[in-house]
Amino acid sequence: MSISERKSREKEYRIKQIKDSAATLFYKKGFVATTIEDISELAEISKGTVYLYFKSKDDLYYSLVEPSLDKLSKNLIKIAGMKKISPKIRIKKAIDATYDFYVKDPDAYHLISRYDASVFSKLLSRDKLDHLKHLMRSNLDQLEIIVSDGIKQGYFHKHNSKMTAIIFWNTFMGIIQFQENRLEEGKTDYRRSTINGAMEIILMGISKR
Amino acid sequence: MSISERKSREKEYRIKQIKDSAATLFYKKGFVATTIEDISELAEISKGTVYLYFKSKDDLYYSLVEPSLDKLSKNLIKIAGMKKISPKIRIKKAIDATYDFYVKDPDAYHLISRYDASVFSKLLSRDKLDHLKHLMRSNLDQLEIIVSDGIKQGYFHKHNSKMTAIIFWNTFMGIIQFQENRLEEGKTDYRRSTINGAMEIILMGISKR
Amino acid sequence: MSISERKSREKEYRIKQIKDSAATLFYKKGFVATTIEDISELAEISKGTVYLYFKSKDDLYYSLVEPSLDKLSKNLIKIAGMKKISPKIRIKKAIDATYDFYVKDPDAYHLISRYDASVFSKLLSRDKLDHLKHLMRSNLDQLEIIVSDGIKQGYFHKHNSKMTAIIFWNTFMGIIQFQENRLEEGKTDYRRSTINGAMEIILMGISKR
Amino acid sequence: MSISERKSREKEYRIKQIKDSAATLFYKKGFVATTIEDISELAEISKGTVYLYFKSKDDLYYSLVEPSLDKLSKNLIKIAGMKKISPKIRIKKAIDATYDFYVKDPDAYHLISRYDASVFSKLLSRDKLDHLKHLMRSNLDQLEIIVSDGIKQGYFHKHNSKMTAIIFWNTFMGIIQFQENRLEEGKTDYRRSTINGAMEIILMGISKR
DNA sequence: AATGAATGAGATTTCATTCAT
DNA sequence: AATGAATGAAATCTCATTCAT
């Protein structure tokens, strides 16, 4: 391993350290309540070092949220576009993709699920804010597309497809939140099964027999 | 009217002024971004006066959230207890009560719907926090009771009743949030109709035919 | 004296305290090297109080420089406009006005004479910076007008009037600076007489005999 | 060329690179606003390397100002000492030397002309500060010597020679500053001609006919 | 009871300087 | 000799809370 390779690897590691610490704290205490000092202490570096790698606090937040959200967004777009696959299956795939994203990067998921534009409207630049909003909106759009396909193809009852997408989306978020609270209290992990059950109910509710 | 009566009435009015202003601003800008000065200006009083009636900023927040949440909570408990009425109707009544609460005091509703324990865990005392959690949990519990009754009485399929309650609850919150965003963009108001539609779908999903 | 009168008077006094401290320190150490903490300590108040009366550090600077510079500017405009008075006398009046300004508010004078746009271009808003530049430029313009009149009326040799104005202006500033250094070393005060002498030389240089 | 020779030459070059970059930036943005990083980037070296050759930021500034000022100072001393040449001609020579210095190394000139002891009194050590002051003072002294000779030899009116020197010096600086501002605005370059004109006026003012 | 001036702790951000490689 | 990552002191500014009037 060359020196530059090692340096580059150490740099990557340092960035990961900071991002991990930030994600943990943002999740635990919220964006505003988390200070750069908190982050630097958890990452066991100095305050200045954070600014070596991230232009500002909101830049750090953005760099944490954007790639994960972007990836999920692209996955959902791909799934929504699989027109040959039945809408019911596609819905399940979309749920799987979202759950997968949640399991692989829970911190990022929480940042997204807690996302509250009003908190950041002063801190994030217009561009960044709009981009995040766009991604958030897109996820809902993909679900809507699938539902809409299901209606057109006669699988689902005629419902407002946007509304139906909202039902899926919010139920997902709500169950994760609720089940996590249960987990904290030391109970059995029913996250995946509850999600599945809930999605079944909604699918049942919208499907023709 | 005696002098003390008038004084007492003025005091009540003053407190209402402060609470209204705080609720509006907490909703519009979020808890952290709202300053005591903002609140006092909107209430047309001085900063010091706020502290005459409320111990601290978070005490003000708590006194805003608690009674509203408490009232809704009591309503839902009453509805859940109407064992003679069919679970389907009771669900609808619960939804009506929540929607009513939302329409009559949107600011308070938003405070509740955006309630994020982690943000306040540093600001609110342990008991206050626990009490709020308890009320939030209770609302879900009432929905669960109704669903559970519906299952026992053979109206609904056998599902996890807690999960079903979550579906109702989060769908409600999600639709309000989404439709409000639409309203802000100048579009038609579909809040009530979308709520109704969504609840129908979920009821359809869980009901036997 | 009513309570509000006294309060208002105390407020004025507080503002004066801050301005005086700021002017002293800006002059002694320069704008950048002077911290808000320095100012607040000299004024025997807290940091926060400075921000109670001034929006920002540059706002404080601006509020210090602008009125004084504005007053001088207006005086010079008035003098330049006294077309019935001979240019020679008007030049002397202009010098008197500037010296008067210097004596009455030496701190403001020094802030102006040290004014270096490049230092403030990052700190002062475009508007404020442009306004200050405009005032500085105006002073030179008035001198130019008088010189120009003198040339038209045959009193002065044909010279570039702008250049001649620069000679007057910079000689004034340079002498003050030099003589102040001498004063610091405990020598006799020759400020006024040296200014007079210098102005005589320049007038001699440009006048026809 | 031996290895040590090459090394030494490279070292010289490196130092020149740093100094040039620093001079450019100090002039363009001012001492405080210029960061060591800015300088190292312009010099195309690393931050650490700057500290290999200069003890500190102010040491770099000093090493930039001192030699330039020293050279000008020596030139003026030489000119002032040319007792056989008429004072009028010597004044012109002194102006030429200063203008020459300005044209050949404008960055250094600006560092000197903007030199403000108060800003550096905290940054530079006592001796360094005193030495710079001494050099600045010397330049004025040489002009004074020439003027004084002119008075003694009956060419000039009896004036305070120090004051007359100040007039020359500050007029020079002021004109450069003013004409540079004009140049920035895209106007014609009148620097040299305006300097000449101004010096003529002052000479006229002090000369007997 | 009401005011609002004053406080000062604490947040974000910058940058000269150091030091291990 | 050269690098540039890391440091941490210090600067600006905000705002919940106090308190004299």
GROMACS .gro file of C-alpha atoms in nm, chain C residues 82-91 145-159 164 168 202-209, chain D residues 204 209:
model
   37
  500MET     CA    1  -2.099   8.055  -0.184
  501LYS     CA    2  -2.029   8.188  -0.531
  502LYS     CA    3  -2.013   8.548  -0.418
  503ILE     CA    4  -1.716   8.486  -0.196
  504SER     CA    5  -1.372   8.473  -0.357
  505PRO     CA    6  -1.232   8.124  -0.422
  506LYS     CA    7  -0.930   8.192  -0.205
  507ILE     CA    8  -1.151   8.274   0.093
  508ARG     CA    9  -1.372   7.977   0.019
  509ILE     CA   10  -1.072   7.744   0.019
  563ILE     CA   11  -1.550   7.326  -0.755
  564ILE     CA   12  -1.386   7.608  -0.564
  565VAL     CA   13  -1.054   7.565  -0.746
  566SER     CA   14  -1.238   7.549  -1.075
  567ASP     CA   15  -1.417   7.876  -0.996
  568GLY     CA   16  -1.084   8.034  -0.913
  569ILE     CA   17  -0.943   7.932  -1.249
  570LYS     CA   18  -1.250   8.060  -1.439
  571GLN     CA   19  -1.238   8.389  -1.255
  572GLY     CA   20  -0.870   8.433  -1.338
  573TYR     CA   21  -0.736   8.406  -0.985
  574PHE     CA   22  -0.561   8.072  -1.028
  575HIS     CA   23  -0.335   7.935  -1.299
  576LYS     CA   24  -0.488   7.683  -1.531
  577HIS     CA   25  -0.432   7.354  -1.356
  582THR     CA   26  -0.534   7.058  -0.709
  586PHE     CA   27  -0.525   7.029  -0.061
  620ILE     CA   28  -0.040   7.564  -0.213
  621LEU     CA   29  -0.251   7.876  -0.269
  622MET     CA   30   0.066   8.060  -0.357
  623GLY     CA   31   0.156   7.784  -0.598
  624ILE     CA   32  -0.168   7.802  -0.788
  625SER     CA   33  -0.237   8.176  -0.770
  626LYS     CA   34  -0.145   8.430  -1.034
  627ARG     CA   35   0.037   8.740  -0.904
  831MET     CA   36   0.588   7.709  -0.772
  836ARG     CA   37   1.068   8.427  -0.873
   0.00000   0.00000   0.00000
